[in-house]
RNA sequence: GCUGCUAUAGUGUAGAGGCCAAUCAUGUCGGCCUUUCACGCCGACGACUGGGGUUCGAAUCCCCAUAGCAGCACCA
């Protein structure tokens, strides 16, 4: 079979199985089906709950896309809940960045809530929890409590009456305590084998810094606000990382105290991402020190950084759905993401020549020749680029090194004689067959003077060269630099193109 | 240390006792197509962590070991 040519194969296939031939011409969409969600048939309410401390990165993409996938599949609502209950971890500019990133990802968000708008709701439920004996105000310092907890011992505060607790709670709200002096704890099982589960905090005081959106000093901790919100917002299913397993256990206590029906939880495994910086604090520090150009620096794992590199949201989505929500720890594969991106980008990207590290040469005996190359080999209707070769051309240094003959794509063949490091080129005819016969590589080129300067930014550094003038009209698009790879044209300034390398 | 989760090819993934000498994708290699080392097509390579047990039969169930990960905050 492999010995047959393409047309021969098609003819053969038509004889034995015509229906397969039709199938062949369809593009293969590998839509992966994720496992069904328990009890989701009637629709779901799910949520994506980022902390506004910086822009979204690939880790957020997994959580948000998996949830989005199921909302699309079953129908329902998708709540964006901004979890800004820790003034220390709130960055004013991040509110906007998170929204931008979500839009870029194309999430089907139906509702947006800010937890900082809901403090009174948490206060209210906290009071109720105290009233039913499910929580108490603890005046111990954190370290003392920790020691007691590890010994499965109650702290003295645990025995206070409901009225005493209510009074102390009111004092917390009235600002009569300072940071660290008082906290509201949920009464759980002190003998629980997992120390993480014992009498955790629900409310605490933060005096500084002041919250950018709300004037308050008492804030809920996530296990309280998340439980209250998940119930109030009617969340049916929660998909999140395994780092939240213990939190799920803690949140169940709240659901049990109030006799609420808890959502169905799924916890996917840890996803290691190598090659980029992900930690918000080191990104911020790097930007401050000038190590990175900004939140979209190509060395970062933010969505805006990979977007700048020409990765499309659809590719990110497909890559994340491929990964799914398995509980196994995995290492994120850039290779697989690039493959997904290529599926999206290849049909769209126009082809152009980019000559990196150019060497200018004169081709002896060459006629003036106008080259016509397709903008896209798979879509001739898109048109052509025209390049006029008048004898002096630019060639990629690395591609002619050591060669005695090359073919300039869509132009003609040249022979190369080497005088030390200096190449002397002579015209060697137009016949493609000659180049084939001599196994001469077909390389990209540019007429000297016609190309425009271009910097190709890669994660390993910048590559200087020249590209076709038409590239200047592709700002914001991903193009393919033939034989080099895909790149997103970022900007054109003073006639100089700035492009970011995506992948081969 | 305590508590818990996980363990299929280089990477990701399917597989919920016989249909599995294990799926799909990606990758690598070879070939075809092609005036790109792109796309497309054909083919090859490549895995059930180890050991016990249950069973007529186990990648699938149980136990032990090993490894990885998570949590044990008045962060999310």
PDB file of N, CA and C in Angstrom, chain A residues 281-337:
ATOM      1  N   UNK A 281       3.829  36.146  42.484  1.00  0.00           N
ATOM      2  CA  UNK A 281       4.790  37.011  43.164  1.00  0.00           C
ATOM      3  C   UNK A 281       6.101  37.124  42.376  1.00  0.00           C
ATOM      4  N   UNK A 282       6.571  36.003  41.818  1.00  0.00           N
ATOM      5  CA  UNK A 282       7.827  36.126  41.075  1.00  0.00           C
ATOM      6  C   UNK A 282       7.625  36.825  39.736  1.00  0.00           C
ATOM      7  N   UNK A 283       6.419  36.701  39.182  1.00  0.00           N
ATOM      8  CA  UNK A 283       6.148  37.452  37.955  1.00  0.00           C
ATOM      9  C   UNK A 283       6.178  38.949  38.248  1.00  0.00           C
ATOM     10  N   UNK A 284       5.490  39.312  39.326  1.00  0.00           N
ATOM     11  CA  UNK A 284       5.418  40.728  39.678  1.00  0.00           C
ATOM     12  C   UNK A 284       6.816  41.282  39.960  1.00  0.00           C
ATOM     13  N   UNK A 285       7.590  40.526  40.692  1.00  0.00           N
ATOM     14  CA  UNK A 285       8.939  40.961  41.028  1.00  0.00           C
ATOM     15  C   UNK A 285       9.795  41.090  39.761  1.00  0.00           C
ATOM     16  N   UNK A 286       9.645  40.113  38.863  1.00  0.00           N
ATOM     17  CA  UNK A 286      10.410  40.147  37.626  1.00  0.00           C
ATOM     18  C   UNK A 286      10.043  41.330  36.747  1.00  0.00           C
ATOM     19  N   UNK A 287       8.780  41.669  36.752  1.00  0.00           N
ATOM     20  CA  UNK A 287       8.340  42.816  35.958  1.00  0.00           C
ATOM     21  C   UNK A 287       8.895  44.104  36.567  1.00  0.00           C
ATOM     22  N   UNK A 288       8.828  44.167  37.888  1.00  0.00           N
ATOM     23  CA  UNK A 288       9.312  45.344  38.591  1.00  0.00           C
ATOM     24  C   UNK A 288      10.812  45.571  38.325  1.00  0.00           C
ATOM     25  N   UNK A 289      11.553  44.452  38.342  1.00  0.00           N
ATOM     26  CA  UNK A 289      13.003  44.582  38.194  1.00  0.00           C
ATOM     27  C   UNK A 289      13.436  44.690  36.734  1.00  0.00           C
ATOM     28  N   UNK A 290      12.490  44.553  35.831  1.00  0.00           N
ATOM     29  CA  UNK A 290      12.851  44.671  34.425  1.00  0.00           C
ATOM     30  C   UNK A 290      13.260  43.366  33.776  1.00  0.00           C
ATOM     31  N   UNK A 291      13.196  42.293  34.535  1.00  0.00           N
ATOM     32  CA  UNK A 291      13.539  40.984  33.980  1.00  0.00           C
ATOM     33  C   UNK A 291      12.525  40.583  32.912  1.00  0.00           C
ATOM     34  N   UNK A 292      11.273  40.928  33.149  1.00  0.00           N
ATOM     35  CA  UNK A 292      10.214  40.655  32.181  1.00  0.00           C
ATOM     36  C   UNK A 292       9.652  41.972  31.681  1.00  0.00           C
ATOM     37  N   UNK A 293       9.166  41.933  30.425  1.00  0.00           N
ATOM     38  CA  UNK A 293       8.664  43.169  29.832  1.00  0.00           C
ATOM     39  C   UNK A 293       7.287  43.534  30.369  1.00  0.00           C
ATOM     40  N   UNK A 294       6.574  42.551  30.930  1.00  0.00           N
ATOM     41  CA  UNK A 294       5.228  42.819  31.440  1.00  0.00           C
ATOM     42  C   UNK A 294       4.533  41.498  31.673  1.00  0.00           C
ATOM     43  N   UNK A 295       3.241  41.571  31.967  1.00  0.00           N
ATOM     44  CA  UNK A 295       2.483  40.342  32.234  1.00  0.00           C
ATOM     45  C   UNK A 295       2.393  39.440  31.010  1.00  0.00           C
ATOM     46  N   UNK A 296       2.705  39.997  29.845  1.00  0.00           N
ATOM     47  CA  UNK A 296       2.631  39.175  28.636  1.00  0.00           C
ATOM     48  C   UNK A 296       4.022  38.808  28.116  1.00  0.00           C
ATOM     49  N   UNK A 297       5.009  38.900  28.979  1.00  0.00           N
ATOM     50  CA  UNK A 297       6.356  38.479  28.593  1.00  0.00           C
ATOM     51  C   UNK A 297       6.328  36.997  28.224  1.00  0.00           C
ATOM     52  N   UNK A 298       7.034  36.660  27.144  1.00  0.00           N
ATOM     53  CA  UNK A 298       6.955  35.284  26.629  1.00  0.00           C
ATOM     54  C   UNK A 298       7.538  34.237  27.569  1.00  0.00           C
ATOM     55  N   UNK A 299       8.199  34.677  28.598  1.00  0.00           N
ATOM     56  CA  UNK A 299       8.738  33.699  29.544  1.00  0.00           C
ATOM     57  C   UNK A 299       7.739  33.340  30.640  1.00  0.00           C
ATOM     58  N   UNK A 300       6.590  33.985  30.598  1.00  0.00           N
ATOM     59  CA  UNK A 300       5.588  33.743  31.632  1.00  0.00           C
ATOM     60  C   UNK A 300       4.512  32.782  31.124  1.00  0.00           C
ATOM     61  N   UNK A 301       3.836  32.160  32.058  1.00  0.00           N
ATOM     62  CA  UNK A 301       2.788  31.215  31.696  1.00  0.00           C
ATOM     63  C   UNK A 301       1.398  31.821  31.721  1.00  0.00           C
ATOM     64  N   UNK A 302       1.319  33.154  31.665  1.00  0.00           N
ATOM     65  CA  UNK A 302       0.009  33.801  31.663  1.00  0.00           C
ATOM     66  C   UNK A 302      -0.668  33.593  30.321  1.00  0.00           C
ATOM     67  N   UNK A 303      -1.982  33.696  30.323  1.00  0.00           N
ATOM     68  CA  UNK A 303      -2.716  33.537  29.074  1.00  0.00           C
ATOM     69  C   UNK A 303      -2.350  34.646  28.105  1.00  0.00           C
ATOM     70  N   UNK A 304      -2.129  35.846  28.643  1.00  0.00           N
ATOM     71  CA  UNK A 304      -1.785  36.941  27.735  1.00  0.00           C
ATOM     72  C   UNK A 304      -0.399  36.731  27.113  1.00  0.00           C
ATOM     73  N   UNK A 305       0.463  36.018  27.820  1.00  0.00           N
ATOM     74  CA  UNK A 305       1.785  35.737  27.253  1.00  0.00           C
ATOM     75  C   UNK A 305       1.691  34.714  26.128  1.00  0.00           C
ATOM     76  N   UNK A 306       0.902  33.670  26.348  1.00  0.00           N
ATOM     77  CA  UNK A 306       0.824  32.681  25.268  1.00  0.00           C
ATOM     78  C   UNK A 306      -0.013  33.216  24.111  1.00  0.00           C
ATOM     79  N   UNK A 307      -0.937  34.111  24.421  1.00  0.00           N
ATOM     80  CA  UNK A 307      -1.706  34.749  23.346  1.00  0.00           C
ATOM     81  C   UNK A 307      -0.774  35.578  22.472  1.00  0.00           C
ATOM     82  N   UNK A 308       0.142  36.253  23.114  1.00  0.00           N
ATOM     83  CA  UNK A 308       1.072  37.088  22.375  1.00  0.00           C
ATOM     84  C   UNK A 308       1.947  36.245  21.459  1.00  0.00           C
ATOM     85  N   UNK A 309       2.177  35.025  21.894  1.00  0.00           N
ATOM     86  CA  UNK A 309       2.987  34.112  21.093  1.00  0.00           C
ATOM     87  C   UNK A 309       2.194  33.423  19.987  1.00  0.00           C
ATOM     88  N   UNK A 310       0.921  33.785  19.864  1.00  0.00           N
ATOM     89  CA  UNK A 310       0.164  33.216  18.760  1.00  0.00           C
ATOM     90  C   UNK A 310      -0.570  31.931  19.084  1.00  0.00           C
ATOM     91  N   UNK A 311      -0.732  31.653  20.375  1.00  0.00           N
ATOM     92  CA  UNK A 311      -1.544  30.504  20.758  1.00  0.00           C
ATOM     93  C   UNK A 311      -2.994  30.973  20.834  1.00  0.00           C
ATOM     94  N   UNK A 312      -3.872  30.247  20.185  1.00  0.00           N
ATOM     95  CA  UNK A 312      -5.265  30.658  20.138  1.00  0.00           C
ATOM     96  C   UNK A 312      -6.064  30.027  21.273  1.00  0.00           C
ATOM     97  N   UNK A 313      -7.081  30.748  21.726  1.00  0.00           N
ATOM     98  CA  UNK A 313      -7.891  30.218  22.835  1.00  0.00           C
ATOM     99  C   UNK A 313      -8.482  28.842  22.531  1.00  0.00           C
ATOM    100  N   UNK A 314      -8.878  28.635  21.302  1.00  0.00           N
ATOM    101  CA  UNK A 314      -9.466  27.346  20.937  1.00  0.00           C
ATOM    102  C   UNK A 314      -8.471  26.206  21.148  1.00  0.00           C
ATOM    103  N   UNK A 315      -7.207  26.498  20.896  1.00  0.00           N
ATOM    104  CA  UNK A 315      -6.173  25.479  21.094  1.00  0.00           C
ATOM    105  C   UNK A 315      -5.999  25.186  22.573  1.00  0.00           C
ATOM    106  N   UNK A 316      -6.048  26.235  23.380  1.00  0.00           N
ATOM    107  CA  UNK A 316      -5.928  26.045  24.823  1.00  0.00           C
ATOM    108  C   UNK A 316      -7.109  25.208  25.309  1.00  0.00           C
ATOM    109  N   UNK A 317      -8.263  25.542  24.808  1.00  0.00           N
ATOM    110  CA  UNK A 317      -9.461  24.796  25.204  1.00  0.00           C
ATOM    111  C   UNK A 317      -9.322  23.321  24.833  1.00  0.00           C
ATOM    112  N   UNK A 318      -8.952  23.057  23.593  1.00  0.00           N
ATOM    113  CA  UNK A 318      -8.824  21.664  23.169  1.00  0.00           C
ATOM    114  C   UNK A 318      -7.763  20.922  23.975  1.00  0.00           C
ATOM    115  N   UNK A 319      -6.674  21.597  24.254  1.00  0.00           N
ATOM    116  CA  UNK A 319      -5.605  20.954  25.019  1.00  0.00           C
ATOM    117  C   UNK A 319      -6.090  20.622  26.432  1.00  0.00           C
ATOM    118  N   UNK A 320      -6.868  21.499  27.008  1.00  0.00           N
ATOM    119  CA  UNK A 320      -7.349  21.269  28.368  1.00  0.00           C
ATOM    120  C   UNK A 320      -8.409  20.172  28.403  1.00  0.00           C
ATOM    121  N   UNK A 321      -9.257  20.135  27.411  1.00  0.00           N
ATOM    122  CA  UNK A 321     -10.264  19.070  27.364  1.00  0.00           C
ATOM    123  C   UNK A 321      -9.566  17.727  27.156  1.00  0.00           C
ATOM    124  N   UNK A 322      -8.508  17.724  26.351  1.00  0.00           N
ATOM    125  CA  UNK A 322      -7.718  16.503  26.176  1.00  0.00           C
ATOM    126  C   UNK A 322      -7.202  16.006  27.519  1.00  0.00           C
ATOM    127  N   UNK A 323      -6.732  16.917  28.309  1.00  0.00           N
ATOM    128  CA  UNK A 323      -6.168  16.565  29.606  1.00  0.00           C
ATOM    129  C   UNK A 323      -7.260  16.068  30.543  1.00  0.00           C
ATOM    130  N   UNK A 324      -8.400  16.739  30.497  1.00  0.00           N
ATOM    131  CA  UNK A 324      -9.527  16.292  31.297  1.00  0.00           C
ATOM    132  C   UNK A 324      -9.343  16.537  32.778  1.00  0.00           C
ATOM    133  N   UNK A 325     -10.078  15.774  33.574  1.00  0.00           N
ATOM    134  CA  UNK A 325      -9.997  16.011  35.014  1.00  0.00           C
ATOM    135  C   UNK A 325      -9.572  14.772  35.773  1.00  0.00           C
ATOM    136  N   UNK A 326      -8.621  14.057  35.215  1.00  0.00           N
ATOM    137  CA  UNK A 326      -8.098  12.887  35.904  1.00  0.00           C
ATOM    138  C   UNK A 326      -7.430  13.268  37.209  1.00  0.00           C
ATOM    139  N   UNK A 327      -7.435  12.328  38.129  1.00  0.00           N
ATOM    140  CA  UNK A 327      -6.863  12.631  39.446  1.00  0.00           C
ATOM    141  C   UNK A 327      -5.354  12.390  39.484  1.00  0.00           C
ATOM    142  N   UNK A 328      -4.825  11.891  38.404  1.00  0.00           N
ATOM    143  CA  UNK A 328      -3.389  11.658  38.337  1.00  0.00           C
ATOM    144  C   UNK A 328      -2.644  12.984  38.204  1.00  0.00           C
ATOM    145  N   UNK A 329      -1.486  13.061  38.789  1.00  0.00           N
ATOM    146  CA  UNK A 329      -0.641  14.243  38.591  1.00  0.00           C
ATOM    147  C   UNK A 329      -0.045  14.165  37.198  1.00  0.00           C
ATOM    148  N   UNK A 330      -0.059  15.264  36.510  1.00  0.00           N
ATOM    149  CA  UNK A 330       0.454  15.245  35.138  1.00  0.00           C
ATOM    150  C   UNK A 330       1.436  16.384  34.906  1.00  0.00           C
ATOM    151  N   UNK A 331       2.184  16.240  33.850  1.00  0.00           N
ATOM    152  CA  UNK A 331       3.020  17.353  33.428  1.00  0.00           C
ATOM    153  C   UNK A 331       2.409  17.930  32.158  1.00  0.00           C
ATOM    154  N   UNK A 332       2.165  19.205  32.178  1.00  0.00           N
ATOM    155  CA  UNK A 332       1.575  19.885  31.032  1.00  0.00           C
ATOM    156  C   UNK A 332       2.518  19.777  29.842  1.00  0.00           C
ATOM    157  N   UNK A 333       1.956  19.453  28.699  1.00  0.00           N
ATOM    158  CA  UNK A 333       2.773  19.260  27.508  1.00  0.00           C
ATOM    159  C   UNK A 333       2.619  20.417  26.534  1.00  0.00           C
ATOM    160  N   UNK A 334       3.658  21.206  26.421  1.00  0.00           N
ATOM    161  CA  UNK A 334       3.649  22.294  25.429  1.00  0.00           C
ATOM    162  C   UNK A 334       3.520  21.705  24.044  1.00  0.00           C
ATOM    163  N   UNK A 335       4.165  20.555  23.871  1.00  0.00           N
ATOM    164  CA  UNK A 335       4.135  19.873  22.580  1.00  0.00           C
ATOM    165  C   UNK A 335       2.691  19.608  22.143  1.00  0.00           C
ATOM    166  N   UNK A 336       1.895  19.084  23.069  1.00  0.00           N
ATOM    167  CA  UNK A 336       0.506  18.800  22.740  1.00  0.00           C
ATOM    168  C   UNK A 336      -0.290  20.070  22.503  1.00  0.00           C
ATOM    169  N   UNK A 337       0.004  21.108  23.269  1.00  0.00           N
ATOM    170  CA  UNK A 337      -0.684  22.381  23.047  1.00  0.00           C
ATOM    171  C   UNK A 337      -0.333  22.932  21.670  1.00  0.00           C
TER     172      UNK A 337
END
